[in-house]
PDB file of C-alpha atoms in Angstrom:
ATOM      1  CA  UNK A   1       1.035  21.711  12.246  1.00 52.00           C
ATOM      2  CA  UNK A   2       4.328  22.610  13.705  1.00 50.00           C
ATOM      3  CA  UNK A   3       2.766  23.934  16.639  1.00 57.00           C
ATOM      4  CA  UNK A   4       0.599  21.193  17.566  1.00 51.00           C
ATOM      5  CA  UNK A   5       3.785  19.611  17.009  1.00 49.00           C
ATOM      6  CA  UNK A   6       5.527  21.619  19.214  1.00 52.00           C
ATOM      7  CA  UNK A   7       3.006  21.479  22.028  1.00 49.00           C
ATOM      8  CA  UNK A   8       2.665  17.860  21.540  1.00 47.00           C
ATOM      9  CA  UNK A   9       6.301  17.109  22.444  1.00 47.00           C
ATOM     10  CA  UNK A  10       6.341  20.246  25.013  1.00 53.00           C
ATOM     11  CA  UNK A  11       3.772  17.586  27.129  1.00 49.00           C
ATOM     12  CA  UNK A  12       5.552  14.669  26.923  1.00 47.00           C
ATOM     13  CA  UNK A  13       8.871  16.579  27.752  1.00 45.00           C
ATOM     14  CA  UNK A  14       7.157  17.904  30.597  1.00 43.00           C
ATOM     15  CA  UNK A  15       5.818  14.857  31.482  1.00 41.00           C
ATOM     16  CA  UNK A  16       9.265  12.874  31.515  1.00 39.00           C
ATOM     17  CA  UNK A  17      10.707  16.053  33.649  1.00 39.00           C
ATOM     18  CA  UNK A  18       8.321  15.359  35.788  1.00 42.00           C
ATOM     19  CA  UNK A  19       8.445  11.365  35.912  1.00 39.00           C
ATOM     20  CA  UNK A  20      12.485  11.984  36.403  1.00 36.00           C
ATOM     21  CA  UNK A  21      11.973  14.566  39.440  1.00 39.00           C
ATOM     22  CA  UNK A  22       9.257  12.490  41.524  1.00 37.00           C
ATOM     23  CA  UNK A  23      11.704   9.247  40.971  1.00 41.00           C
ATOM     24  CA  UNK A  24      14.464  11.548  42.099  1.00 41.00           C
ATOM     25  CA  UNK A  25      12.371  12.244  45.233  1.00 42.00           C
ATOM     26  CA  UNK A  26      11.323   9.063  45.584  1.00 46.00           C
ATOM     27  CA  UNK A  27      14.672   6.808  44.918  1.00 61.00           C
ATOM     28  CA  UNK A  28      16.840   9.417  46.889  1.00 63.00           C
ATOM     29  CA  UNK A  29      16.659   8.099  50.405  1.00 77.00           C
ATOM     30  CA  UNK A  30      17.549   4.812  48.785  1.00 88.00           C
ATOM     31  CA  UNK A  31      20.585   6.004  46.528  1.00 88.00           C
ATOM     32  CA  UNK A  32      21.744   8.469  49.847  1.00 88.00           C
ATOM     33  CA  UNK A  33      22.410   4.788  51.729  1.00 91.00           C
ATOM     34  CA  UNK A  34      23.932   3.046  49.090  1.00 92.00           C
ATOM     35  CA  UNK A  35      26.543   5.276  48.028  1.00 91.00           C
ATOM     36  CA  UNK A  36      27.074   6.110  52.241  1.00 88.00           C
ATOM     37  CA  UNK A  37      27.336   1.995  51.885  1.00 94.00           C
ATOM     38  CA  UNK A  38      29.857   1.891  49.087  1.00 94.00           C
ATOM     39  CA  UNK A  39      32.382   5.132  50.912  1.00 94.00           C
ATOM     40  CA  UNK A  40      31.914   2.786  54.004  1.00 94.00           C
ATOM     41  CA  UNK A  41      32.944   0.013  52.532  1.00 93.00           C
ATOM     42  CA  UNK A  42      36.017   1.182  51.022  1.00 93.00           C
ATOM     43  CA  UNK A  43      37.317   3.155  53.991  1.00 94.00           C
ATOM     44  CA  UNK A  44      36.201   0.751  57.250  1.00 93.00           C
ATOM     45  CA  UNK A  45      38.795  -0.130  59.042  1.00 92.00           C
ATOM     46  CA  UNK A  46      36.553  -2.638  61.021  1.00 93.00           C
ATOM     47  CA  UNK A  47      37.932  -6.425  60.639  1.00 91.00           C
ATOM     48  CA  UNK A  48      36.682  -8.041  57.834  1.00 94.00           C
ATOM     49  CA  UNK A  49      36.382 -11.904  57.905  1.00 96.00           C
ATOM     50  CA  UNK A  50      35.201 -13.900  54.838  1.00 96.00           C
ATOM     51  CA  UNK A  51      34.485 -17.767  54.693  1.00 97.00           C
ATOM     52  CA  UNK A  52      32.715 -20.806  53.863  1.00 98.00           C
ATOM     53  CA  UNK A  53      31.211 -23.434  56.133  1.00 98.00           C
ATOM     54  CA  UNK A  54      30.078 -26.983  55.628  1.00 98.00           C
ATOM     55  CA  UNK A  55      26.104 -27.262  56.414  1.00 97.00           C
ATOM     56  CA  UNK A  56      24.909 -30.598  55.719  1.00 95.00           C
ATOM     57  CA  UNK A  57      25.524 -30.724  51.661  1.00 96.00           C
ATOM     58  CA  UNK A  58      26.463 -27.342  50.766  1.00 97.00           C
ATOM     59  CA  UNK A  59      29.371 -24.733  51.642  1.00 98.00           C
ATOM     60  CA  UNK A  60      27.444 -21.569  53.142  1.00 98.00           C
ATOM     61  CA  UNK A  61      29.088 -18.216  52.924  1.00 98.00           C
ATOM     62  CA  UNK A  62      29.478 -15.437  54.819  1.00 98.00           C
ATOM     63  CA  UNK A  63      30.794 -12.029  55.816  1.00 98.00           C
ATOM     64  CA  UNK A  64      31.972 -10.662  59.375  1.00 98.00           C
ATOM     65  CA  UNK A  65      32.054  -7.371  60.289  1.00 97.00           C
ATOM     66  CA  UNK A  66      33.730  -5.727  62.870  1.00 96.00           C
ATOM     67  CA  UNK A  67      33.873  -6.597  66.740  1.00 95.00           C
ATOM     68  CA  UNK A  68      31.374  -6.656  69.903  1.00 96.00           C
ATOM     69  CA  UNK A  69      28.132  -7.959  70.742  1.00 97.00           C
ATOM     70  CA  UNK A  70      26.721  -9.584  67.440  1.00 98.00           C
ATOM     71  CA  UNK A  71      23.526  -9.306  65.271  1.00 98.00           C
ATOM     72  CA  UNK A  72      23.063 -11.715  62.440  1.00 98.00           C
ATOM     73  CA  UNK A  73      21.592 -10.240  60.083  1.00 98.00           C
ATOM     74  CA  UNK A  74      19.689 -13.209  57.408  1.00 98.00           C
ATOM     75  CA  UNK A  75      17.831 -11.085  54.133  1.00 98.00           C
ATOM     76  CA  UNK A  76      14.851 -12.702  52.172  1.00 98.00           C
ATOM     77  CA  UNK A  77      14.414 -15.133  49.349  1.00 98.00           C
ATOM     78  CA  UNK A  78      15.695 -14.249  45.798  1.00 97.00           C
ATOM     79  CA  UNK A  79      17.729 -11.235  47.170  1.00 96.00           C
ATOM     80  CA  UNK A  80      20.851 -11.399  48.248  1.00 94.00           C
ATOM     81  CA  UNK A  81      23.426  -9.983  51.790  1.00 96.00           C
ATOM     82  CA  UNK A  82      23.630  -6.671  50.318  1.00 95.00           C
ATOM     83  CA  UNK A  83      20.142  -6.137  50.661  1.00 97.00           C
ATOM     84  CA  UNK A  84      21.562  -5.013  54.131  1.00 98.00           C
ATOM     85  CA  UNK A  85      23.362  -1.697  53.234  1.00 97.00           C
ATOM     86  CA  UNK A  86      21.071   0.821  54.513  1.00 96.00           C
ATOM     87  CA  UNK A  87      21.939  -1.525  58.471  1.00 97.00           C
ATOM     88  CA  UNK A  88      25.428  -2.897  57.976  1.00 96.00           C
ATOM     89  CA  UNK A  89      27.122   0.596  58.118  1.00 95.00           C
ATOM     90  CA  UNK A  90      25.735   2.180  61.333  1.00 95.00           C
ATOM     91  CA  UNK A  91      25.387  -1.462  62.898  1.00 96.00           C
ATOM     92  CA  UNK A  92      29.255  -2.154  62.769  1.00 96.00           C
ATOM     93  CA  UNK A  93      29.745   1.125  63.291  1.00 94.00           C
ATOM     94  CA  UNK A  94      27.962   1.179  66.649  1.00 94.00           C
ATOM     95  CA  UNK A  95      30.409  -1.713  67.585  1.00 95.00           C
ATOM     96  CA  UNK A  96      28.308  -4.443  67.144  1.00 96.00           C
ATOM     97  CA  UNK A  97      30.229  -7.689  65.214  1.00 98.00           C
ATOM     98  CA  UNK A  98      27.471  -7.986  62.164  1.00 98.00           C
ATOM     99  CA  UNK A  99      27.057 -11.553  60.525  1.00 98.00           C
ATOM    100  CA  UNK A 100      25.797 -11.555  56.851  1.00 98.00           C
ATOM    101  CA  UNK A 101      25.646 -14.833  55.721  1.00 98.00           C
ATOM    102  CA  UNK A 102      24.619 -15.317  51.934  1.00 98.00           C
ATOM    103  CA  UNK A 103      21.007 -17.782  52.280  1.00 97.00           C
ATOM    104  CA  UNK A 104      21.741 -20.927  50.824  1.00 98.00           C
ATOM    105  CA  UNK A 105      21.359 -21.046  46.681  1.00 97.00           C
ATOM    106  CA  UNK A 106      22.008 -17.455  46.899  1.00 97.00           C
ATOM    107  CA  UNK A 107      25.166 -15.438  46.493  1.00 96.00           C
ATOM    108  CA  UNK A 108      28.421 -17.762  47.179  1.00 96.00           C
ATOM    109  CA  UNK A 109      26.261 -20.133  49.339  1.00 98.00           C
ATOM    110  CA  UNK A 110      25.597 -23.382  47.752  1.00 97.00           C
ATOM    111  CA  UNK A 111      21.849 -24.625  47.205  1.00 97.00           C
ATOM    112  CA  UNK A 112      22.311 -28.465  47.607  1.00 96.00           C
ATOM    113  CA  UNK A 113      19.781 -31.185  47.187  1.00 94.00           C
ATOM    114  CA  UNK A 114      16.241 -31.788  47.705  1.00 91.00           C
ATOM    115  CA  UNK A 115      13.766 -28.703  49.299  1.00 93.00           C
ATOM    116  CA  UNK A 116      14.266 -25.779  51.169  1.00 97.00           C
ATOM    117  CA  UNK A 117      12.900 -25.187  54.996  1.00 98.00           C
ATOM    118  CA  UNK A 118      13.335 -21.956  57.328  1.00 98.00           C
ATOM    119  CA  UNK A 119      14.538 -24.737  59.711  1.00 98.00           C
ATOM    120  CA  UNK A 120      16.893 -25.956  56.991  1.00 98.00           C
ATOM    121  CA  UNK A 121      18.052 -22.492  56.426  1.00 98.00           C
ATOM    122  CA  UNK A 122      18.021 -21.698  60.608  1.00 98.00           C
ATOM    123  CA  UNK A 123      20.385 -24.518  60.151  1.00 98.00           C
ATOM    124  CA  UNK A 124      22.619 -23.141  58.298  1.00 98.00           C
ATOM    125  CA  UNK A 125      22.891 -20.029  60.156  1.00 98.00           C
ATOM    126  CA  UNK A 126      23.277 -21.941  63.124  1.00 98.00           C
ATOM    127  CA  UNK A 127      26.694 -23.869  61.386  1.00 98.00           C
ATOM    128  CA  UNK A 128      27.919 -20.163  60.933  1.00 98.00           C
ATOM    129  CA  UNK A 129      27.425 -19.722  64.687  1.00 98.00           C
ATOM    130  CA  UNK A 130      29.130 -21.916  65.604  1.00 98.00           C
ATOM    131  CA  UNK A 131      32.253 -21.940  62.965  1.00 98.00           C
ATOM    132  CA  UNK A 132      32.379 -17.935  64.928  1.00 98.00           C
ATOM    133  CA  UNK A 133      32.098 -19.330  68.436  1.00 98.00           C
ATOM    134  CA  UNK A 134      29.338 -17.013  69.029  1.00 98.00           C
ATOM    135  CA  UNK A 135      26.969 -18.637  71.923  1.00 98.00           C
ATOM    136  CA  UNK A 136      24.584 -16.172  71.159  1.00 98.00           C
ATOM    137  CA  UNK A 137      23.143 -13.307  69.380  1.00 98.00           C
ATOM    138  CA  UNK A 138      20.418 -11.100  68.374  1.00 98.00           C
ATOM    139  CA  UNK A 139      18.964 -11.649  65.047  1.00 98.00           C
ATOM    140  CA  UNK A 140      17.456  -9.237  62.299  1.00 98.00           C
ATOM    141  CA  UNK A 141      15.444 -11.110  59.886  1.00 98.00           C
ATOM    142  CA  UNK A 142      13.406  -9.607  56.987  1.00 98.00           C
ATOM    143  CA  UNK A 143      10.923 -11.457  55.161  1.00 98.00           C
ATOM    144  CA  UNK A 144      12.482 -14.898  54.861  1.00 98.00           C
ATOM    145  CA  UNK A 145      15.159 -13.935  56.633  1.00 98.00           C
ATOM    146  CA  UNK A 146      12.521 -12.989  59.384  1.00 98.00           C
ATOM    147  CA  UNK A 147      10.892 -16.712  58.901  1.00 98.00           C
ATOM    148  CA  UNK A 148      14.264 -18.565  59.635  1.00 98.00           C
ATOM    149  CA  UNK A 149      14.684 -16.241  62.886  1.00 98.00           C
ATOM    150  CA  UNK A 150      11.603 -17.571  64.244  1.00 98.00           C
ATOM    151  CA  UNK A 151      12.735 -20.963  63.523  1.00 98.00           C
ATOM    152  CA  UNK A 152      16.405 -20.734  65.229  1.00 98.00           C
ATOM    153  CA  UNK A 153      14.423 -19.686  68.316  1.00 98.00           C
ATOM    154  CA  UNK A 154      12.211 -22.426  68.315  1.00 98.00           C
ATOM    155  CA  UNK A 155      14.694 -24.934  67.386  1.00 98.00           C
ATOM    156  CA  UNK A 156      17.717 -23.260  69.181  1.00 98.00           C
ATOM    157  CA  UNK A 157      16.380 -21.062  71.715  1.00 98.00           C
ATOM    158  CA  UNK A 158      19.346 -20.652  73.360  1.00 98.00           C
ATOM    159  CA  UNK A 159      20.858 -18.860  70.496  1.00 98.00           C
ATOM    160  CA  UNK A 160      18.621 -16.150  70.230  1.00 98.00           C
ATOM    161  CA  UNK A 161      19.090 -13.304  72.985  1.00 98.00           C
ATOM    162  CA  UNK A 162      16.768 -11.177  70.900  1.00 98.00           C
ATOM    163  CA  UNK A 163      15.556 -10.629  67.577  1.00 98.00           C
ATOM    164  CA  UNK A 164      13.869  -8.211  65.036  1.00 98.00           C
ATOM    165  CA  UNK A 165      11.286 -10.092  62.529  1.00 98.00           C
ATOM    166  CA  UNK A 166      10.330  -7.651  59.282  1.00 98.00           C
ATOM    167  CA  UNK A 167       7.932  -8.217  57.183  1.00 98.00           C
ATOM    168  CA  UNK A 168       7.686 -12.361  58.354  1.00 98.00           C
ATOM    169  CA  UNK A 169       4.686 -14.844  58.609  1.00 98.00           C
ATOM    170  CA  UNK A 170       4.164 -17.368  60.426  1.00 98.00           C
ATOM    171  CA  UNK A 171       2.378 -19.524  57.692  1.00 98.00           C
ATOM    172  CA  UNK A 172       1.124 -19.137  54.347  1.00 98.00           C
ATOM    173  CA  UNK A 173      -1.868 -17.853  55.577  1.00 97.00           C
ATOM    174  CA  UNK A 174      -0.047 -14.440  56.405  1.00 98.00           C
ATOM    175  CA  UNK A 175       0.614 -13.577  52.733  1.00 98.00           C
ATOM    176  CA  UNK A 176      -1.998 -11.610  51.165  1.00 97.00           C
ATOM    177  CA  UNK A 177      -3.859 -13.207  48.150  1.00 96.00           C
ATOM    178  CA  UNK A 178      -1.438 -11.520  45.618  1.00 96.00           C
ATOM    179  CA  UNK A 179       1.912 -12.758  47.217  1.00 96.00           C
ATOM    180  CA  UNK A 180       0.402 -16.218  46.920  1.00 96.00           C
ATOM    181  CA  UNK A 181      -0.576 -16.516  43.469  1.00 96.00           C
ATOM    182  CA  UNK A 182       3.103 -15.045  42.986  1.00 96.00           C
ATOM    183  CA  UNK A 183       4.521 -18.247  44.218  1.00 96.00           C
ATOM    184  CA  UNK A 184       3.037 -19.588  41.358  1.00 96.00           C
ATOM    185  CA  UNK A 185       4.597 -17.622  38.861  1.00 95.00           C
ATOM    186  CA  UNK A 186       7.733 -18.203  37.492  1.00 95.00           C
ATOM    187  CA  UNK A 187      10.232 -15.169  36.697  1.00 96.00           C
ATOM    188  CA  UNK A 188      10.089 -13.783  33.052  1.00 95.00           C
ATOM    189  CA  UNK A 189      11.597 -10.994  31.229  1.00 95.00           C
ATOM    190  CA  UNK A 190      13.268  -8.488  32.727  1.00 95.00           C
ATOM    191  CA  UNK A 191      12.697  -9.820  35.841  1.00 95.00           C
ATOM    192  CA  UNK A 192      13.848 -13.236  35.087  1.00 96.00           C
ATOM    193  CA  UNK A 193      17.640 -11.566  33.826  1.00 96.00           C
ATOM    194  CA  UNK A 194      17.328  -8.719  37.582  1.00 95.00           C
ATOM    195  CA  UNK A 195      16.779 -11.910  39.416  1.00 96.00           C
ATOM    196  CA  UNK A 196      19.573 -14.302  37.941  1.00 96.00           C
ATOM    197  CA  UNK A 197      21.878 -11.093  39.154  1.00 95.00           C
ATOM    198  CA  UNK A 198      20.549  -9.760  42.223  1.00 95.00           C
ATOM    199  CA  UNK A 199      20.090 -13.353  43.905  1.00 96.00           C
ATOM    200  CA  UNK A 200      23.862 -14.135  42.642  1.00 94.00           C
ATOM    201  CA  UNK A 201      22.305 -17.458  41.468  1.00 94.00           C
ATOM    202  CA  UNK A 202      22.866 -16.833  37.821  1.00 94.00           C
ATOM    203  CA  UNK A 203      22.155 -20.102  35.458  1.00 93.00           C
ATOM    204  CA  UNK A 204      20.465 -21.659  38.596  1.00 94.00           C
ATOM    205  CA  UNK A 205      18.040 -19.516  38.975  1.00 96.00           C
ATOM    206  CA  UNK A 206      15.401 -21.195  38.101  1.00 96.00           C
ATOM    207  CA  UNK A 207      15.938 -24.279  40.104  1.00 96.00           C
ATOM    208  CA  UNK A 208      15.826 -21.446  43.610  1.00 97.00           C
ATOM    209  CA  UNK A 209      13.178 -19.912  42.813  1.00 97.00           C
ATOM    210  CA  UNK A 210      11.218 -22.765  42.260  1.00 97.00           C
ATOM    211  CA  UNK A 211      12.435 -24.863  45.675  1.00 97.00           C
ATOM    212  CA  UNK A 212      12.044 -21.162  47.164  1.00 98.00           C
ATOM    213  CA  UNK A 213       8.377 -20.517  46.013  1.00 98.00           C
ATOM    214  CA  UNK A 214       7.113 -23.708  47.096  1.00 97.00           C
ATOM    215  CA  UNK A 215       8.830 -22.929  50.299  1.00 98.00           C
ATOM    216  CA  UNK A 216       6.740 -19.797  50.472  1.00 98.00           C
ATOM    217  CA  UNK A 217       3.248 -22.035  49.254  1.00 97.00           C
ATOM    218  CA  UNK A 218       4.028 -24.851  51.841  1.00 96.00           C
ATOM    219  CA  UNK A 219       6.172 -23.090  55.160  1.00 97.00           C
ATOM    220  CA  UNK A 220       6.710 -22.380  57.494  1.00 98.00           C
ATOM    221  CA  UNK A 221       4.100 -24.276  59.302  1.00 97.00           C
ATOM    222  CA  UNK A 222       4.137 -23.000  63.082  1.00 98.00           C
ATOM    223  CA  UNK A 223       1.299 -22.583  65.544  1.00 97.00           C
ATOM    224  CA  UNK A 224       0.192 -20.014  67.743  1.00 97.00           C
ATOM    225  CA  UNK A 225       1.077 -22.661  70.602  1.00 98.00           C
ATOM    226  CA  UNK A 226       5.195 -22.459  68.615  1.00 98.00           C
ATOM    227  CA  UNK A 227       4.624 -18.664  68.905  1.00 98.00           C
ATOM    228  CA  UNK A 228       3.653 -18.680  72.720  1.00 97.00           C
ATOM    229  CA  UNK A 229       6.752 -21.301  72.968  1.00 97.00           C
ATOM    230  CA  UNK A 230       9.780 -18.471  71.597  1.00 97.00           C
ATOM    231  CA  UNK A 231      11.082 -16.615  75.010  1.00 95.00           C
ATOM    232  CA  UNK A 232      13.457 -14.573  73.042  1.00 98.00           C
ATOM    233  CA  UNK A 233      12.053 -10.532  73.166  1.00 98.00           C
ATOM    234  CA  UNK A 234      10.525  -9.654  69.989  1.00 98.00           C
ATOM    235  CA  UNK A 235      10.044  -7.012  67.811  1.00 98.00           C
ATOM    236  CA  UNK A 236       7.708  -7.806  64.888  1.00 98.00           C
ATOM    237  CA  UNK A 237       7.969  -4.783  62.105  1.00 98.00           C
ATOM    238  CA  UNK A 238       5.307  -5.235  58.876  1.00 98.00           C
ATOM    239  CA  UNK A 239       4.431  -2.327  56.215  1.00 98.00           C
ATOM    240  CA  UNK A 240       1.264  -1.059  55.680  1.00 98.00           C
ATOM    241  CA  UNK A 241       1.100  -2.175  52.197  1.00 98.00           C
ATOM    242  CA  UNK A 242       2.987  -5.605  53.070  1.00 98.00           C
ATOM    243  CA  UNK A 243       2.797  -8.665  51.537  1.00 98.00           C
ATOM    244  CA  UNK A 244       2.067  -9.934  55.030  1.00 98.00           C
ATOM    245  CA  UNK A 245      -1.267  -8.758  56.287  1.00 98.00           C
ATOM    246  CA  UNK A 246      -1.247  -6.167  59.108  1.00 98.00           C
ATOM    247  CA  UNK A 247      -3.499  -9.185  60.880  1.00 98.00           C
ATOM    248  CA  UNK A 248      -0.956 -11.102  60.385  1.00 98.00           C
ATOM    249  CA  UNK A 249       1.784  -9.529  62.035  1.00 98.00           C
ATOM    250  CA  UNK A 250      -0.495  -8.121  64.922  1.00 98.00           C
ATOM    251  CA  UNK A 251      -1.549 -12.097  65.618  1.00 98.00           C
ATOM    252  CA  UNK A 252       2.416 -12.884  65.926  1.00 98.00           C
ATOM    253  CA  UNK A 253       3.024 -10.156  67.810  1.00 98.00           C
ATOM    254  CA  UNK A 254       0.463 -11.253  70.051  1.00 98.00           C
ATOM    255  CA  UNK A 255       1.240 -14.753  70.143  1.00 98.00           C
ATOM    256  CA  UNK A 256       4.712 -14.905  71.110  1.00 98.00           C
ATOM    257  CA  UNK A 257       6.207 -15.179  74.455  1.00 92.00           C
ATOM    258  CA  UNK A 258       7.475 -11.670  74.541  1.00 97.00           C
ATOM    259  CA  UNK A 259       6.483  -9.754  71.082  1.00 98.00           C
ATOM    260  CA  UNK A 260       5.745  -6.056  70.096  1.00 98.00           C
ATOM    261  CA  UNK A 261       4.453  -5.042  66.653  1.00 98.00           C
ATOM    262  CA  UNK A 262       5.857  -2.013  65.408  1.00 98.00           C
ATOM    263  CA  UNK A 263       3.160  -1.004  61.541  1.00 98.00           C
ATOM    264  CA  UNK A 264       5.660   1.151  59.371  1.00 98.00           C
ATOM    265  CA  UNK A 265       4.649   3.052  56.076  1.00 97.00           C
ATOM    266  CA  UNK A 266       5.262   1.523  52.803  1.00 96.00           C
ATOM    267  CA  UNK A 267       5.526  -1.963  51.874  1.00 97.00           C
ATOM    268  CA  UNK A 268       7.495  -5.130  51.612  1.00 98.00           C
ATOM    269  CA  UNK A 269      10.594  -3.149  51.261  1.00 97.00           C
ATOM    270  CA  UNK A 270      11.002  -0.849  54.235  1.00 97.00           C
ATOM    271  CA  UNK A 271      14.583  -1.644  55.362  1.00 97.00           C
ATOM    272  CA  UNK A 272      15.695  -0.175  52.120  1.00 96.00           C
ATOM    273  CA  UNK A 273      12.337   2.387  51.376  1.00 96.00           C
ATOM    274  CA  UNK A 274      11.867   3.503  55.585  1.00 96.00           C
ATOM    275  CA  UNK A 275      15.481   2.745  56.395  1.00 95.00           C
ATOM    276  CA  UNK A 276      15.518   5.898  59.095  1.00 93.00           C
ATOM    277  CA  UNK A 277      12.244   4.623  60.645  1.00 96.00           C
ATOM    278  CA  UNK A 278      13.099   1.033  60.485  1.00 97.00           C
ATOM    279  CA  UNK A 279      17.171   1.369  62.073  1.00 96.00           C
ATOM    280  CA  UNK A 280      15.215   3.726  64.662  1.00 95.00           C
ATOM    281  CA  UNK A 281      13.356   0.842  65.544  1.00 97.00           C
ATOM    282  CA  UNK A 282      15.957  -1.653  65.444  1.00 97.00           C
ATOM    283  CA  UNK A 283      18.222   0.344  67.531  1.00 96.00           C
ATOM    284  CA  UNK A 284      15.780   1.311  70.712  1.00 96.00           C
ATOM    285  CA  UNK A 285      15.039  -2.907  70.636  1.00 97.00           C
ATOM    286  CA  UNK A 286      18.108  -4.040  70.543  1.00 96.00           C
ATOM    287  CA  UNK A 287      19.548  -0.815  73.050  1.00 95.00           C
ATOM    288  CA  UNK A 288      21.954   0.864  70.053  1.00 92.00           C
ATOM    289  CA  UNK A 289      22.800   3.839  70.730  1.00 81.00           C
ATOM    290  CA  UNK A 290      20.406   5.588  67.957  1.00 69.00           C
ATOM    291  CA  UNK A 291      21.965   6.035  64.521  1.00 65.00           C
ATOM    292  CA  UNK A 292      24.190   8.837  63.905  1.00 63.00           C
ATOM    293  CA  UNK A 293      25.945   7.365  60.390  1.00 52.00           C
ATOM    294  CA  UNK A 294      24.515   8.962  57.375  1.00 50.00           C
ATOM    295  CA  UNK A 295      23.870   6.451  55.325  1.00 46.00           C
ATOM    296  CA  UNK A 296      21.130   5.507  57.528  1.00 46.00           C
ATOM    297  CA  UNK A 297      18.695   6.268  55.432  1.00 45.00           C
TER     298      UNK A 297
END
């Protein structure tokens, strides 16, 4: 009896050894950029400016990084700026001045009334423009971060001097079948208490994600013809295993004035998952000298 015992719990030792070195393997890339993230963030010496401004009924916030040409960076729904750490390093570091602006309802930004749009949220970005004085700028978007960028250069073209679009659609069509019935679900569990903290929304949580997820049922709502419309160069990056279908993305690509479609392994995550292939990508667009900073994933 003891042996079986003893072999029994040899397995599931063995087993958990093993679970524990393939997440090590896995999670690595991801935990080598954060904590490069968290030794650049206490040691920078690039200027720092934090602030608030007024966009139609809420205060938006927002963090400025260093000095140069800029790149606003905007991160997807029910996430949060920091969602940016495996960019923000090597970007500032480059000497680009890097705009991370918190999406309305989440972080220090203030949700307001009534529904959310990408062009209320291009909006928004476009009040933080302008409290800068930046004219212009090139824009990294991912997911609904990527949606808004296409809408502040349709609605403000001459904003936009280029931008990077991960992981975006261009309607509701894009989203494969299981990100839509998603939108129906509401967060539970565990999930429900990762969400109140990672989106910074805390006791409001569930009135985001509900103006958020019928903002992902109902927009945006553009065309091929609003594609065709955005001069701004493109890049369009999507994962394999998106929640946006590789059709999807190719179609955009296609569509816009000047687009190129970039397919990357993994999934909806790949700034944070593929952050070497992705900042590879984003630096050769946007003519960065390539990344050098070791927390680049």
């Amino acid at each position: 009896m003891k042996t079986k015992v003893g072999k029994y719990l040899s397995r599931i030792l063995a087993i958990l050894l093993g679970g524990l070195i393939l997440g090590a393997f896995w999670f690595w890339p991801i935990c080598s950029s954060f904590f490069h993230y968290l030794i650049w963030r206490v040691t920078t010496g690039a200027v720092i400016e934090k602030d608030y401004v007024r966009a139609g009924d809420a205060d938006i916030h927002f963090v400025s990084y260093g000095r140069g040409p800029s790149v606003l960076l905007l991160h997807g729904g029910l996430s949060n700026r920091l969602s940016w750490f495996a960019q923000l390093p090597w970007l500032v570091v480059s000497g680009r001045r890097v705009v991370v602006p918190d999406t309305r309802g989440h972080g220090l930004s203030g949700l307001g009334e009534g529904g959310l749009s990408y062009r209320r949220l291009a909006a928004d970005a476009v009040a933080i423009l302008d409290r800068l004085g930046i004219a212009q700028t090139d824009v990294v978007g991912w997911s609904d971060g990527g949606n808004t960028a296409l809408l502040l250069a349709l609605g403000w073209p001459r904003r936009v001097r280029r931008m990077v679009v991960i992981s975006a659609n261009f309607n509701p069509a894009g989203l494969t079948p299981e990100a839509h019935r998603d939108t129906f679900e509401a967060s539970r569990g565990l999930t429900y208490w990762l969400r109140r903290w990672w989106t910074g929304a805390g006791d409001r949580l569930r009135a985001l994600e509900a103006r958020i997820k019928r903002m992902w049922r109902m927009r945006p709502n553009l065309q091929l013809a609003d594609l065709a419309k955005m001069g701004a160069p493109t890049l369009v990056i999507v994962g394999e295993k998106d929640v946006v279908s590789l059709a999807h993305a190719r179609q955009m690509a296609e569509a816009l004035g000047h687009g190129t479609l970039a397919i990357v392994p993994g999934g909806h995550f790949t700034p944070v998952t593929h952050a070497r292939r992705v900042n590879a990508l984003i630096a050769a667009f946007l003519g960065i000298e390539k990344p050098t900073f070791k927390g680049s994933g």
